[in-house]
């Protein structure tokens, strides 16, 4: 039962006044999440010097866990904790993870190995932050003498003496690179990522549940309320992706990650000290057997080292052997990859078999349509989520980040183009769909999914086009990267808003929750796949920096051309299937 104070007619923008507080809480949480996300890949490649392959793999594994944990977090809240306690606990766990990331210590000390000997790499004028200093230079110390590294177009390496002459020439593959790291610092970083993933599982699904609880069944303001709430998500994302990278560059990595932790504590405080404004919303469900909160909290904390072990396994798994085939590739995946792929491969046919046995013909056909779209959803997110990994590295290495002469963005700040585009274009797209719907022209859900896939591919191809105009610096103009993000945002608006709604409409009522879980599983698999795709764009680095910008650009553009055309092709296939899927959906729009 809700308190009488919550039934008072006070409103905010025509909605329950409590929406304003939940809007603010979610905005600050998204500041922390996306601010940290903007920094993560560069933190791994530059501060820990883990290399592109390991760094993008960790990023993909982390984002996959972020989409998996809400399945458990939502269930626990519904049955035991209630949404409010779940959100407060999640905020504290996420804050602890962000603060732990700030304790990265001194940067790893890089080395190279050739001719059977290991040599230290010294970074002159080193800036330990997202943006490398203009005067930074990496030299190899050979017999006490510095030799500058120069990468050649064929992949070979020249080491130059102080007089500029070639001291030694290393064939492609002859130079191996690594770094000396404090082991406990790496472990702390992985534990921190695990904590953020666990905390997100408690926070993310349940803050949305509290928003839904503000409206009675049938209240027509519900959809508009969620639209306002999602604006808070994108506003927080934009601020976080601007402020956290600036702080990390100006004051060091701890300031960037610390800001994420600070705003998470602010989000927790806004919920903990709400002055009774949210009384009666998201409260603990009444059930026999006493309160199990502390048991659940303890199990959640124990999940953190379990996730840590998954990250360790991910880092220790060797790269796939060429020629092993699909079976060999799947068997060579780390435990996280095997779990995601295996669960997805079993869940979809199992649910369809169950639907065929217990559902009507119409229900079975609707479930088939849902499963097909869930599968295509995985492809979309594996491509779209290059933003935090390979596209951020591309922005750092092969993009001219100059704006209007002397003003510059940093590489992680380019991720805000997506948030800005969503804020500006979401009302336009909503109005467009509404106008087309009134005229009977609105595309069906399968067509929207297909347009999303074609759009995400078109974004990559737009960047490929821009690469044709690079100069001797081998850096693409910022407008081309911004254009990619705008096109990707339009693609996201075609697919993302209709996904969860589609599941609730197509699923057999008895398994709506299970189908929601399958939807999030598809997103988790897509996030993991995004890490694998980013590994295709792995570039040779020494001390976290590329040795040849021309080779770097060629590697990225070849990868983006391939996945761009592949995405367009997949979208065209779905477009061809759309009439059949529309019939299977039996009027669901």
Coordinates of C-alpha atoms in Angstrom, one line a residue:
X1 CA 0.0 0.0 0.0
X2 CA 1.4 3.4 -1.0
X3 CA 1.5 6.3 1.5
X4 CA -1.1 9.0 1.2
X5 CA 1.7 11.5 0.6
X6 CA 2.4 9.7 -2.7
X7 CA -1.2 10.1 -3.9
X8 CA -1.0 13.9 -3.7
X9 CA -1.6 15.7 -7.0
X10 CA 1.9 17.2 -7.1
X11 CA 3.3 16.8 -10.6
X12 CA 6.5 17.3 -12.6
X13 CA 6.1 18.1 -16.3
X14 CA 2.6 16.5 -16.1
X15 CA 3.9 13.4 -14.4
X16 CA 4.2 12.1 -10.8
X17 CA 6.7 14.3 -9.0
X18 CA 8.7 11.2 -8.0
X19 CA 9.8 10.9 -11.6
X20 CA 12.1 13.9 -11.2
X21 CA 14.1 12.1 -8.5
X22 CA 14.3 8.9 -10.4
X23 CA 15.3 10.8 -13.5
X24 CA 18.2 12.4 -11.6
X25 CA 19.3 9.2 -10.0
X26 CA 19.4 7.4 -13.3
X27 CA 21.2 10.4 -14.9
X28 CA 24.0 10.3 -12.4
X29 CA 24.3 6.5 -12.6
X30 CA 24.6 6.8 -16.4
X31 CA 27.2 9.5 -15.9
X32 CA 29.3 7.0 -13.9
X33 CA 28.7 4.1 -16.2
X34 CA 29.4 5.8 -19.5
X35 CA 32.1 8.0 -18.1
X36 CA 34.0 4.9 -17.0
X37 CA 33.2 3.1 -20.3
X38 CA 34.7 6.0 -22.3
X39 CA 38.0 5.5 -20.5
X40 CA 38.2 1.7 -20.1
X41 CA 39.8 0.6 -23.3
X42 CA 42.4 3.3 -23.3
X43 CA 43.1 2.6 -19.7
X44 CA 43.8 -1.0 -20.5
X45 CA 46.0 -0.2 -23.6
X46 CA 47.9 2.8 -22.3
X47 CA 48.2 2.5 -18.5
X48 CA 48.3 -1.3 -18.2
X49 CA 49.8 -1.8 -21.7
X50 CA 47.8 -5.0 -22.2
X51 CA 47.7 -4.7 -26.0
X52 CA 44.7 -4.4 -28.3
X53 CA 43.7 -8.0 -28.3
X54 CA 43.5 -8.5 -24.6
X55 CA 42.1 -5.1 -23.9
X56 CA 39.2 -5.4 -26.4
X57 CA 38.5 -8.9 -25.1
X58 CA 38.3 -7.7 -21.5
X59 CA 36.0 -4.8 -22.7
X60 CA 33.7 -7.3 -24.5
X61 CA 33.6 -9.6 -21.5
X62 CA 32.8 -6.8 -19.1
X63 CA 29.9 -5.4 -21.2
X64 CA 28.6 -8.9 -21.7
X65 CA 28.4 -9.4 -17.9
X66 CA 26.7 -6.0 -17.6
X67 CA 23.8 -7.3 -19.7
X68 CA 23.7 -10.7 -18.0
X69 CA 23.6 -9.7 -14.4
X70 CA 20.2 -7.8 -14.6
X71 CA 18.5 -11.2 -15.2
X72 CA 19.4 -12.2 -11.6
X73 CA 19.1 -8.7 -10.2
X74 CA 15.5 -8.4 -11.4
X75 CA 14.5 -11.8 -10.1
X76 CA 16.0 -11.1 -6.6
X77 CA 14.3 -7.8 -6.4
X78 CA 10.9 -9.2 -7.3
X79 CA 11.1 -12.1 -4.9
X80 CA 13.2 -10.8 -1.9
X81 CA 14.7 -7.3 -1.8
X82 CA 12.3 -5.1 -3.6
X83 CA 13.4 -2.6 -6.2
X84 CA 14.5 0.2 -3.8
X85 CA 16.9 -1.8 -1.7
X86 CA 18.3 -3.5 -4.8
X87 CA 19.0 -0.1 -6.4
X88 CA 20.7 1.2 -3.2
X89 CA 22.8 -1.9 -2.9
X90 CA 23.7 -1.8 -6.6
X91 CA 24.8 1.8 -6.4
X92 CA 27.2 1.1 -3.5
X93 CA 28.7 -1.9 -5.2
X94 CA 29.2 0.0 -8.5
X95 CA 30.7 3.0 -6.6
X96 CA 33.2 0.6 -4.9
X97 CA 34.2 -0.7 -8.4
X98 CA 34.7 2.7 -9.8
X99 CA 36.8 3.8 -6.9
X100 CA 38.9 0.6 -7.1
X101 CA 39.6 1.4 -10.7
X102 CA 41.2 4.6 -9.6
X103 CA 43.9 2.7 -7.8
X104 CA 45.8 1.7 -10.9
X105 CA 49.1 2.8 -9.5
X106 CA 52.0 3.8 -11.8
X107 CA 51.8 2.9 -15.4
X108 CA 53.2 -0.5 -16.6
X109 CA 56.8 -0.5 -17.8
X110 CA 56.9 -1.7 -21.4
X111 CA 59.6 -3.8 -22.9
X112 CA 60.4 -5.4 -26.3
X113 CA 62.2 -8.6 -27.1
X114 CA 64.2 -9.5 -30.2
X115 CA 67.2 -11.6 -31.1
X116 CA 66.6 -13.6 -27.9
X117 CA 67.1 -10.5 -25.6
X118 CA 64.7 -8.3 -23.7
X119 CA 65.1 -4.5 -23.7
X120 CA 63.3 -1.8 -21.7
X121 CA 61.2 0.8 -23.5
X122 CA 61.4 4.3 -22.2
X123 CA 58.6 6.8 -23.0
X124 CA 60.0 10.3 -23.1
X125 CA 57.6 13.1 -22.0
X126 CA 55.1 10.5 -20.9
X127 CA 51.5 11.6 -20.0
X128 CA 49.6 8.9 -18.1
X129 CA 46.2 9.7 -19.3
X130 CA 43.7 9.1 -22.2
X131 CA 45.5 11.5 -24.5
X132 CA 49.2 11.0 -25.3
X133 CA 51.4 14.0 -25.1
X134 CA 52.4 15.7 -28.3
X135 CA 56.1 15.2 -27.4
X136 CA 55.9 11.6 -26.4
X137 CA 58.5 9.4 -27.9
X138 CA 59.2 5.7 -27.3
X139 CA 62.8 4.5 -27.4
X140 CA 64.4 1.1 -26.9
X141 CA 67.4 0.9 -24.6
X142 CA 69.9 -1.3 -26.3
X143 CA 73.3 -1.7 -24.5
X144 CA 72.6 1.6 -22.6
X145 CA 71.8 3.6 -25.8
X146 CA 68.4 4.8 -26.8
X147 CA 67.1 3.7 -30.2
X148 CA 63.9 5.2 -31.6
X149 CA 61.2 2.9 -33.0
X150 CA 60.0 3.4 -36.5
X151 CA 57.4 1.1 -38.0
X152 CA 57.6 0.4 -41.8
X153 CA 54.7 -0.1 -44.2
X154 CA 55.5 -3.8 -44.6
X155 CA 55.2 -4.5 -40.9
X156 CA 58.9 -4.5 -40.2
X157 CA 60.6 -2.3 -37.5
X158 CA 63.6 -0.1 -37.8
X159 CA 65.5 1.0 -34.6
X160 CA 67.2 4.3 -35.2
X161 CA 70.3 5.5 -33.5
X162 CA 70.6 9.0 -32.0
X163 CA 72.0 10.3 -35.3
X164 CA 68.9 9.0 -37.2
X165 CA 70.7 6.1 -38.9
X166 CA 69.2 2.6 -38.9
X167 CA 70.9 0.7 -36.1
X168 CA 69.1 -2.5 -36.7
X169 CA 66.2 -3.8 -38.9
X170 CA 63.7 -6.3 -37.6
X171 CA 61.6 -8.4 -39.9
X172 CA 57.8 -8.5 -39.5
X173 CA 57.0 -10.5 -36.3
X174 CA 60.6 -10.4 -35.1
X175 CA 59.8 -7.9 -32.3
X176 CA 57.7 -9.0 -29.4
X177 CA 56.3 -6.5 -26.9
X178 CA 55.0 -6.7 -23.4
X179 CA 55.1 -4.9 -20.1
X180 CA 56.0 -5.3 -16.4
X181 CA 52.9 -4.8 -14.3
X182 CA 52.1 -5.0 -10.6
X183 CA 50.1 -8.2 -10.5
X184 CA 47.9 -7.1 -7.6
X185 CA 47.0 -3.9 -9.5
X186 CA 45.8 -5.9 -12.5
X187 CA 43.8 -8.2 -10.1
X188 CA 42.3 -5.1 -8.4
X189 CA 41.3 -3.7 -11.8
X190 CA 39.6 -7.0 -12.8
X191 CA 37.9 -7.2 -9.4
X192 CA 36.7 -3.6 -9.9
X193 CA 35.1 -4.5 -13.3
X194 CA 33.5 -7.5 -11.7
X195 CA 32.0 -5.3 -8.9
X196 CA 30.6 -2.9 -11.4
X197 CA 29.0 -5.7 -13.4
X198 CA 27.4 -7.2 -10.2
X199 CA 26.2 -3.8 -9.0
X200 CA 24.7 -3.0 -12.3
X201 CA 22.7 -6.2 -12.1
X202 CA 21.0 -4.9 -9.0
X203 CA 20.6 -1.3 -10.2
X204 CA 19.7 -1.3 -13.8
X205 CA 16.5 -3.3 -14.1
X206 CA 15.1 -2.1 -10.8
X207 CA 15.3 1.6 -11.3
X208 CA 13.2 1.1 -14.4
X209 CA 10.7 -1.0 -12.4
X210 CA 10.3 1.9 -9.9
X211 CA 9.5 4.3 -12.8
X212 CA 6.8 1.9 -14.0
X213 CA 5.4 1.7 -10.5
X214 CA 4.6 5.4 -10.5
X215 CA 1.7 4.8 -12.9
X216 CA -1.5 2.9 -12.4
X217 CA -2.4 0.2 -14.9
X218 CA -3.8 1.9 -18.0
X219 CA -2.3 5.3 -17.3
X220 CA -1.6 6.8 -20.7
X221 CA 1.2 8.9 -19.4
X222 CA 3.4 5.8 -18.8
X223 CA 5.1 5.7 -22.3
X224 CA 5.8 9.5 -22.1
X225 CA 7.2 9.0 -18.6
X226 CA 9.6 6.4 -19.8
X227 CA 10.6 8.7 -22.7
X228 CA 11.5 11.5 -20.2
X229 CA 13.3 8.9 -18.0
X230 CA 15.4 7.7 -21.0
X231 CA 16.3 11.3 -21.8
X232 CA 18.0 11.2 -18.3
X233 CA 19.9 8.2 -19.5
X234 CA 21.3 10.0 -22.5
X235 CA 21.9 13.3 -20.7
X236 CA 23.9 11.5 -18.1
X237 CA 25.8 9.6 -20.7
X238 CA 26.7 12.8 -22.6
X239 CA 27.9 14.6 -19.4
X240 CA 29.9 11.5 -18.3
X241 CA 31.6 11.0 -21.6
X242 CA 32.6 14.7 -21.6
X243 CA 33.6 15.2 -18.0
X244 CA 35.3 12.0 -17.0
X245 CA 37.8 12.0 -19.9
X246 CA 38.6 15.6 -19.3
X247 CA 39.3 14.9 -15.6
X248 CA 41.4 11.9 -16.5
X249 CA 43.5 14.0 -18.9
X250 CA 43.8 17.0 -16.6
X251 CA 44.4 15.2 -13.3
X252 CA 45.1 11.6 -14.1
X253 CA 43.1 8.4 -14.4
X254 CA 42.1 8.4 -10.7
X255 CA 40.2 11.6 -11.2
X256 CA 38.2 10.2 -14.2
X257 CA 37.3 7.0 -12.4
X258 CA 36.8 8.8 -9.1
X259 CA 34.2 11.1 -10.7
X260 CA 32.2 8.0 -11.7
X261 CA 32.4 6.7 -8.1
X262 CA 31.4 10.1 -6.7
X263 CA 28.3 10.4 -8.8
X264 CA 27.3 6.9 -7.9
X265 CA 27.4 7.8 -4.2
X266 CA 25.3 10.9 -5.1
X267 CA 22.7 8.6 -6.8
X268 CA 22.7 6.4 -3.7
X269 CA 22.2 9.4 -1.4
X270 CA 19.3 10.7 -3.5
X271 CA 17.5 7.4 -2.9
X272 CA 18.6 6.8 0.7
X273 CA 17.7 10.3 1.8
X274 CA 14.6 10.9 -0.3
X275 CA 12.6 12.6 2.5
X276 CA 9.8 10.0 2.1
X277 CA 9.2 11.0 -1.5
X278 CA 9.5 7.5 -2.8
X279 CA 7.8 5.8 0.2
X280 CA 5.6 3.0 -1.0
X281 CA 7.5 2.5 -4.3
X282 CA 9.7 -0.5 -4.8
X283 CA 9.3 -1.7 -1.2
X284 CA 10.3 -5.1 0.1
X285 CA 7.8 -7.8 -0.9
X286 CA 6.0 -9.6 1.9
X287 CA 6.9 -13.3 2.1
X288 CA 7.2 -16.0 4.7
X289 CA 10.6 -17.0 6.1
X290 CA 12.1 -13.7 7.2
X291 CA 14.3 -11.2 5.5
X292 CA 17.0 -12.7 3.4
X293 CA 18.7 -9.5 2.4
X294 CA 22.1 -10.1 4.1
X295 CA 22.3 -13.5 2.6
X296 CA 21.7 -12.1 -0.8
X297 CA 24.2 -9.3 -0.3
X298 CA 26.8 -11.9 0.8
X299 CA 26.2 -14.0 -2.3
X300 CA 26.5 -11.0 -4.5
X301 CA 29.8 -10.1 -3.0
X302 CA 31.0 -13.7 -3.5
X303 CA 30.0 -13.4 -7.2
X304 CA 32.7 -10.7 -7.6
X305 CA 35.7 -13.1 -7.3
X306 CA 33.8 -15.6 -9.5
X307 CA 33.6 -13.0 -12.3
X308 CA 37.2 -12.2 -11.6
X309 CA 38.1 -15.8 -12.5
X310 CA 36.2 -15.5 -15.7
X311 CA 38.3 -12.4 -16.6
X312 CA 41.5 -14.3 -15.8
X313 CA 40.4 -17.2 -18.0
X314 CA 39.6 -14.7 -20.7
X315 CA 43.0 -13.1 -20.6
X316 CA 44.8 -16.5 -20.4
X317 CA 43.0 -18.1 -23.3
X318 CA 45.3 -18.3 -26.3
X319 CA 44.3 -16.8 -29.6
X320 CA 42.4 -19.2 -32.0
X321 CA 44.6 -21.3 -34.2
X322 CA 44.3 -20.6 -37.9
X323 CA 42.6 -23.4 -39.9
X324 CA 40.9 -24.9 -36.8
X325 CA 37.5 -24.4 -38.3
X326 CA 34.3 -23.3 -36.6
X327 CA 34.3 -26.2 -34.1
X328 CA 37.9 -25.6 -33.2
X329 CA 37.2 -21.9 -32.8
X330 CA 34.2 -22.4 -30.5
X331 CA 36.1 -25.0 -28.4
X332 CA 39.0 -22.5 -28.1
X333 CA 36.8 -19.8 -26.7
X334 CA 37.2 -18.8 -23.0
X335 CA 34.7 -20.0 -20.5
X336 CA 32.6 -16.9 -20.8
X337 CA 32.3 -17.3 -24.6
X338 CA 31.5 -21.0 -24.3
X339 CA 28.8 -20.2 -21.7
X340 CA 27.1 -17.4 -23.7
X341 CA 27.2 -19.3 -27.0
X342 CA 26.2 -22.6 -25.5
X343 CA 23.3 -21.1 -23.5
X344 CA 22.0 -19.2 -26.5
X345 CA 22.3 -22.2 -28.8
X346 CA 20.4 -24.4 -26.4
X347 CA 17.8 -21.8 -25.1
X348 CA 16.4 -20.8 -28.5
X349 CA 15.5 -24.2 -29.9
X350 CA 14.4 -25.5 -26.4
X351 CA 11.9 -22.6 -26.0
X352 CA 10.6 -23.1 -29.5
X353 CA 10.1 -26.9 -28.9
X354 CA 8.2 -26.1 -25.7
X355 CA 6.1 -23.5 -27.6
X356 CA 5.2 -26.0 -30.3
X357 CA 4.1 -28.5 -27.7
X358 CA 2.0 -26.4 -25.4
X359 CA 1.0 -23.3 -27.5
X360 CA -1.5 -22.9 -30.2
X361 CA -0.4 -22.6 -33.8
X362 CA -0.6 -18.8 -33.7
X363 CA 1.4 -18.6 -30.4
X364 CA 4.1 -20.9 -31.9
X365 CA 4.4 -18.8 -35.0
X366 CA 4.7 -15.6 -33.0
X367 CA 7.4 -17.2 -30.9
X368 CA 9.3 -18.2 -34.0
X369 CA 9.1 -14.6 -35.2
X370 CA 10.4 -13.4 -31.8
X371 CA 13.3 -15.8 -31.9
X372 CA 14.4 -14.8 -35.4
X373 CA 14.4 -11.1 -34.4
X374 CA 16.3 -12.0 -31.2
X375 CA 19.0 -13.6 -33.3
X376 CA 19.3 -10.6 -35.6
X377 CA 19.5 -8.4 -32.4
X378 CA 22.7 -10.2 -31.4
X379 CA 24.3 -9.2 -34.8
X380 CA 23.2 -5.6 -34.3
X381 CA 24.8 -5.1 -30.9
X382 CA 28.0 -6.9 -31.8
X383 CA 28.5 -4.2 -34.5
X384 CA 27.0 -1.2 -32.7
X385 CA 29.1 -1.7 -29.6
X386 CA 32.4 -1.1 -31.3
X387 CA 32.0 2.4 -29.9
X388 CA 33.8 1.7 -26.6
X389 CA 36.5 -0.5 -28.0
X390 CA 37.9 -0.4 -31.6
X391 CA 36.2 3.0 -32.5
X392 CA 37.8 4.7 -29.5
X393 CA 41.2 3.3 -30.4
X394 CA 40.6 4.5 -34.0
X395 CA 39.7 7.9 -32.6
X396 CA 42.9 8.0 -30.6
X397 CA 45.2 6.8 -33.4
X398 CA 43.8 7.7 -36.8
X399 CA 41.4 10.6 -36.3
X400 CA 42.2 14.3 -36.4
X401 CA 40.4 15.4 -33.3
X402 CA 40.7 19.1 -34.0
X403 CA 37.6 21.3 -33.8
X404 CA 37.5 24.8 -35.2
X405 CA 41.2 25.4 -35.3
X406 CA 42.9 25.0 -32.0
X407 CA 40.1 23.4 -30.0
X408 CA 40.4 19.6 -29.6
X409 CA 38.4 16.7 -28.3
X410 CA 40.0 13.7 -26.7
X411 CA 39.4 10.3 -28.1
X412 CA 37.1 9.0 -25.4
X413 CA 35.0 12.2 -25.7
X414 CA 34.0 11.2 -29.2
X415 CA 31.6 8.6 -27.7
X416 CA 29.3 11.5 -26.7
X417 CA 28.3 11.9 -30.4
X418 CA 25.9 9.0 -29.9
X419 CA 24.3 10.5 -26.8
X420 CA 23.9 13.9 -28.4
X421 CA 22.5 12.4 -31.6
X422 CA 19.9 10.4 -29.6
X423 CA 18.8 13.4 -27.6
X424 CA 18.4 15.4 -30.8
X425 CA 17.0 12.7 -33.1
X426 CA 14.7 10.7 -30.7
X427 CA 11.9 13.2 -30.9
X428 CA 12.3 13.5 -34.6
X429 CA 12.2 9.8 -35.1
X430 CA 9.2 9.4 -32.8
X431 CA 7.3 12.1 -34.7
X432 CA 8.2 10.5 -38.0
X433 CA 7.0 7.0 -36.9
X434 CA 3.8 8.7 -35.6
X435 CA 3.2 10.5 -38.9
X436 CA 3.8 7.4 -40.9
X437 CA 1.6 5.4 -38.6
X438 CA -1.3 7.8 -39.1
X439 CA -0.9 7.4 -42.9
X440 CA -0.6 3.7 -42.7
X441 CA 3.1 3.8 -43.8
X442 CA 4.9 2.9 -40.6
X443 CA 7.3 0.0 -41.2
X444 CA 6.7 -3.3 -39.5
X445 CA 9.0 -4.4 -36.6
X446 CA 11.0 -6.7 -38.8
X447 CA 11.6 -3.9 -41.3
X448 CA 12.7 -1.6 -38.5
X449 CA 15.2 -4.2 -37.4
X450 CA 16.4 -4.6 -40.9
X451 CA 16.8 -0.8 -41.3
X452 CA 18.8 -0.8 -38.0
X453 CA 21.2 -3.4 -39.4
X454 CA 21.6 -1.7 -42.7
X455 CA 22.1 1.6 -40.9
X456 CA 24.9 0.3 -38.6
X457 CA 26.7 -1.1 -41.6
X458 CA 26.2 2.2 -43.5
X459 CA 27.8 4.0 -40.6
X460 CA 31.0 2.0 -40.9
X461 CA 31.0 2.4 -44.7
X462 CA 30.7 6.2 -44.2
X463 CA 33.9 6.1 -42.2
X464 CA 35.5 4.0 -44.8
X465 CA 34.6 6.6 -47.4
X466 CA 36.2 9.3 -45.3
X467 CA 39.4 7.4 -45.1
X468 CA 39.9 7.9 -48.8
X469 CA 40.6 11.6 -48.2
X470 CA 43.3 11.3 -45.6
X471 CA 46.6 13.2 -46.0
X472 CA 50.1 12.2 -45.0
X473 CA 49.1 12.2 -41.3
X474 CA 46.9 9.2 -42.0
X475 CA 44.2 10.7 -39.8
X476 CA 40.5 10.9 -40.8
X477 CA 38.7 14.1 -40.3
X478 CA 36.5 14.2 -37.1
X479 CA 33.4 14.9 -39.2
X480 CA 33.6 11.4 -40.6
X481 CA 33.7 9.7 -37.2
X482 CA 30.9 12.0 -36.0
X483 CA 28.9 11.0 -39.1
X484 CA 29.3 7.4 -38.2
X485 CA 27.9 8.0 -34.7
X486 CA 24.9 9.9 -36.1
X487 CA 24.1 7.1 -38.6
X488 CA 24.5 4.5 -35.8
X489 CA 22.2 6.5 -33.6
X490 CA 19.5 6.6 -36.3
X491 CA 20.0 2.8 -36.6
X492 CA 19.7 2.4 -32.8
X493 CA 16.4 4.4 -32.8
X494 CA 15.0 2.0 -35.5
X495 CA 15.7 -1.1 -33.4
X496 CA 16.3 -0.5 -29.8
X497 CA 13.0 1.2 -28.7
X498 CA 10.8 -1.6 -30.1
X499 CA 12.8 -4.6 -28.8
X500 CA 11.4 -5.1 -25.3
X501 CA 7.9 -4.1 -26.4
X502 CA 8.1 -6.6 -29.2
X503 CA 9.0 -9.4 -26.8
X504 CA 6.1 -8.7 -24.4
X505 CA 3.7 -8.7 -27.4
X506 CA 4.9 -11.9 -29.1
X507 CA 5.8 -14.1 -26.1
X508 CA 3.3 -16.7 -24.8
X509 CA 2.1 -15.1 -21.5
X510 CA 3.4 -17.9 -19.3
X511 CA 7.0 -17.3 -20.5
X512 CA 7.2 -13.5 -20.9
X513 CA 9.9 -13.3 -18.2
X514 CA 11.9 -16.1 -19.8
X515 CA 11.7 -14.4 -23.2
X516 CA 12.9 -11.1 -21.6
X517 CA 15.8 -13.1 -20.2
X518 CA 16.5 -14.5 -23.7
X519 CA 16.4 -11.0 -25.1
X520 CA 19.0 -9.8 -22.6
X521 CA 21.0 -12.9 -23.2
X522 CA 21.1 -12.0 -26.9
X523 CA 22.4 -8.6 -26.0
X524 CA 25.1 -10.1 -23.7
X525 CA 26.2 -12.3 -26.5
X526 CA 26.2 -9.4 -28.9
X527 CA 28.4 -7.4 -26.4
X528 CA 30.8 -10.4 -26.2
X529 CA 30.8 -10.6 -30.0
X530 CA 31.7 -6.9 -30.2
X531 CA 34.9 -7.7 -28.3
X532 CA 35.7 -10.5 -30.7
X533 CA 35.1 -8.2 -33.7
X534 CA 37.2 -5.5 -32.2
X535 CA 40.0 -8.1 -31.9
X536 CA 40.0 -8.3 -35.7
X537 CA 41.2 -4.7 -35.8
X538 CA 44.2 -5.5 -33.5
X539 CA 47.1 -3.2 -34.3
X540 CA 50.8 -3.7 -33.5
X541 CA 51.8 -1.4 -30.6
X542 CA 54.8 -0.8 -28.5
X543 CA 54.2 0.8 -25.1
X544 CA 50.5 1.3 -26.0
X545 CA 51.2 3.3 -29.1
X546 CA 51.1 2.2 -32.8
X547 CA 54.4 2.0 -34.6
X548 CA 53.0 2.9 -38.1
X549 CA 49.9 5.0 -38.6
X550 CA 49.5 3.9 -42.2
X551 CA 49.3 0.3 -41.3
X552 CA 47.0 1.1 -38.4
X553 CA 44.6 3.0 -40.7
X554 CA 44.7 0.2 -43.2
X555 CA 43.9 -2.4 -40.5
X556 CA 40.9 -0.5 -39.2
X557 CA 39.5 0.4 -42.6
X558 CA 39.8 -3.2 -43.9
X559 CA 37.9 -4.4 -40.8
X560 CA 35.2 -1.7 -41.0
X561 CA 34.7 -2.3 -44.7
X562 CA 34.2 -6.0 -44.0
X563 CA 31.8 -5.7 -41.1
X564 CA 30.0 -2.8 -42.8
X565 CA 29.1 -4.7 -45.9
X566 CA 28.4 -7.8 -43.9
X567 CA 25.9 -5.8 -41.8
X568 CA 24.2 -4.4 -44.8
X569 CA 23.9 -7.9 -46.3
X570 CA 22.4 -9.3 -43.1
X571 CA 20.0 -6.4 -43.0
X572 CA 19.0 -7.1 -46.6
X573 CA 18.4 -10.7 -45.7
X574 CA 16.1 -9.7 -42.9
X575 CA 14.3 -7.2 -45.2
X576 CA 13.6 -10.1 -47.5
X577 CA 12.3 -12.2 -44.6
X578 CA 10.1 -9.3 -43.3
X579 CA 6.9 -10.2 -45.1
X580 CA 7.1 -13.8 -43.8
X581 CA 7.9 -12.6 -40.2
X582 CA 5.0 -10.1 -40.4
X583 CA 2.6 -12.9 -41.2
X584 CA 4.0 -15.0 -38.3
X585 CA 3.4 -12.0 -36.0
X586 CA -0.3 -12.0 -36.6
X587 CA -0.9 -8.3 -36.5
X588 CA 1.6 -7.4 -33.7
X589 CA 3.2 -4.0 -34.4

